[in-house]
Short mmCIF file of C-alpha atoms in Angstrom, two decimals:
data_model
loop_
_atom_site.label_atom_id
_atom_site.label_comp_id
_atom_site.label_asym_id
_atom_site.label_seq_id
_atom_site.Cartn_x
_atom_site.Cartn_y
_atom_site.Cartn_z
CA MET A 38 120.97 121.41 84.23
CA SER A 39 117.25 121.50 84.75
CA GLU A 40 116.66 118.50 82.74
CA HIS A 41 118.30 116.54 85.17
CA ASN A 42 117.11 116.77 88.47
CA SER A 43 113.28 116.96 86.67
CA GLU A 44 114.24 113.16 86.00
CA SER A 45 115.59 113.18 88.46
CA ASP A 46 113.03 113.96 91.15
CA LEU A 47 110.49 112.02 88.34
CA GLN A 48 112.88 108.49 89.31
CA LYS A 49 112.45 109.17 93.62
CA GLU A 50 108.86 110.34 93.21
CA ILE A 51 108.69 106.44 90.90
CA THR A 52 110.75 104.71 93.62
CA GLU A 53 108.83 106.57 96.00
CA LEU A 54 104.61 105.51 94.98
CA GLU A 55 106.45 101.87 94.27
CA THR A 56 107.35 101.23 97.79
CA LYS A 57 103.43 103.16 98.57
CA SER A 58 102.90 100.10 96.69
CA ALA A 59 104.58 97.42 97.77
CA THR A 60 103.70 98.26 101.83
CA ALA A 61 99.95 98.30 100.73
CA ALA A 62 99.86 94.84 98.86
CA ARG A 63 101.78 93.89 102.04
CA LEU A 64 99.32 95.04 104.36
CA PHE A 65 96.56 93.93 102.25
CA ASP A 66 96.98 90.70 102.30
CA ILE A 67 94.15 88.46 102.29
CA ARG A 68 95.70 85.66 104.87
CA ARG A 69 95.97 88.33 107.53
CA ILE A 70 93.36 89.14 107.54
CA ILE A 71 91.36 86.09 107.45
CA GLY A 72 94.62 85.17 109.91
CA GLY A 73 93.59 87.84 112.03
CA LEU A 74 89.61 87.07 111.58
CA PHE A 75 90.32 83.81 112.63
CA VAL A 76 92.75 84.73 115.74
CA LEU A 77 89.86 86.89 117.63
CA TYR A 78 87.22 85.26 116.79
CA GLY A 79 88.66 81.37 118.12
CA VAL A 80 89.68 83.28 121.13
CA ILE A 81 85.96 85.50 121.52
CA VAL A 82 84.82 80.96 120.61
CA MET A 83 87.20 79.92 123.71
CA ILE A 84 85.90 82.11 126.14
CA ALA A 85 82.33 81.04 125.29
CA GLY A 86 83.69 78.17 126.09
CA PHE A 87 85.49 78.18 128.85
CA THR A 88 82.17 80.15 130.41
CA ALA A 89 79.96 76.71 128.88
CA SER A 90 77.58 75.92 131.86
CA ASP A 91 76.40 71.92 132.49
CA ALA A 92 73.71 72.39 130.47
CA ASP A 93 75.54 73.30 127.79
CA ILE A 94 77.98 70.88 127.73
CA ASP A 95 74.79 68.45 127.76
CA LYS A 96 73.34 69.24 125.26
CA ALA A 97 76.38 68.65 123.53
CA GLN A 98 76.60 65.34 123.88
CA GLY A 99 78.78 66.43 127.50
CA VAL A 100 81.13 67.54 124.60
CA ASN A 101 82.96 71.20 125.28
CA ILE A 102 81.87 71.73 121.55
CA ASN A 103 82.77 75.84 122.46
CA LEU A 104 86.33 74.87 123.60
CA TRP A 105 87.32 73.39 120.14
CA THR A 106 85.92 75.25 118.36
CA GLY A 107 87.80 77.96 119.64
CA LEU A 108 91.03 76.14 120.26
CA GLY A 109 90.45 75.04 116.03
CA MET A 110 89.90 78.82 115.09
CA LEU A 111 92.82 80.27 116.89
CA ILE A 112 95.43 77.02 115.19
CA LEU A 113 94.31 77.55 112.12
CA GLY A 114 94.31 81.52 112.40
CA LEU A 115 98.20 81.37 114.02
CA LEU A 116 99.06 79.47 110.46
CA PHE A 117 98.11 81.48 108.65
CA LEU A 118 99.45 84.64 110.02
CA LEU A 119 102.58 81.77 110.11
CA TRP A 120 102.56 81.21 106.00
CA LEU A 121 101.90 84.74 106.33
CA TRP A 122 105.92 85.37 108.34
CA LEU A 123 107.43 82.24 106.79
CA ARG A 124 106.52 83.58 102.75
CA PRO A 125 105.87 87.57 102.31
CA THR A 126 104.28 88.83 100.02
CA ALA A 127 106.78 89.35 96.86
CA PRO A 128 106.70 93.18 95.86
CA PRO A 129 105.03 93.80 92.34
CA PRO A 130 107.03 94.02 89.65
CA PRO A 131 107.94 97.37 88.60
CA PRO A 132 106.84 99.08 85.27
CA THR A 133 107.90 98.25 81.82
CA ASP A 134 107.78 101.35 80.10
CA GLU A 135 110.03 102.86 77.30
CA ASN A 136 108.82 106.06 78.85
CA THR A 137 110.09 105.57 81.82
CA PRO A 138 113.92 107.01 82.28
CA THR A 139 116.40 104.52 83.37
CA THR A 140 120.06 104.94 85.90
#
């Protein structure tokens, strides 16, 4: 009876570790990091574009380059986050070890 309980406890622990591993894989997905950074920097550069002086715009031949660059960065970041939302990370496959108990 105690052997059955230890196998059950081991299976529960394996399931818990697999869940934590899948959560960590989704949390540190590179698309989330890149998308988040591009959104953050895009907002910062857009704010700089809204506060640009006429002299700054004249230096760039009449184009508010900070505003357009910030908008492009914001769109790119949102596309990365949309990609993450539409195609989430698949959980890792369970290990195929002969010593792993099966149910």
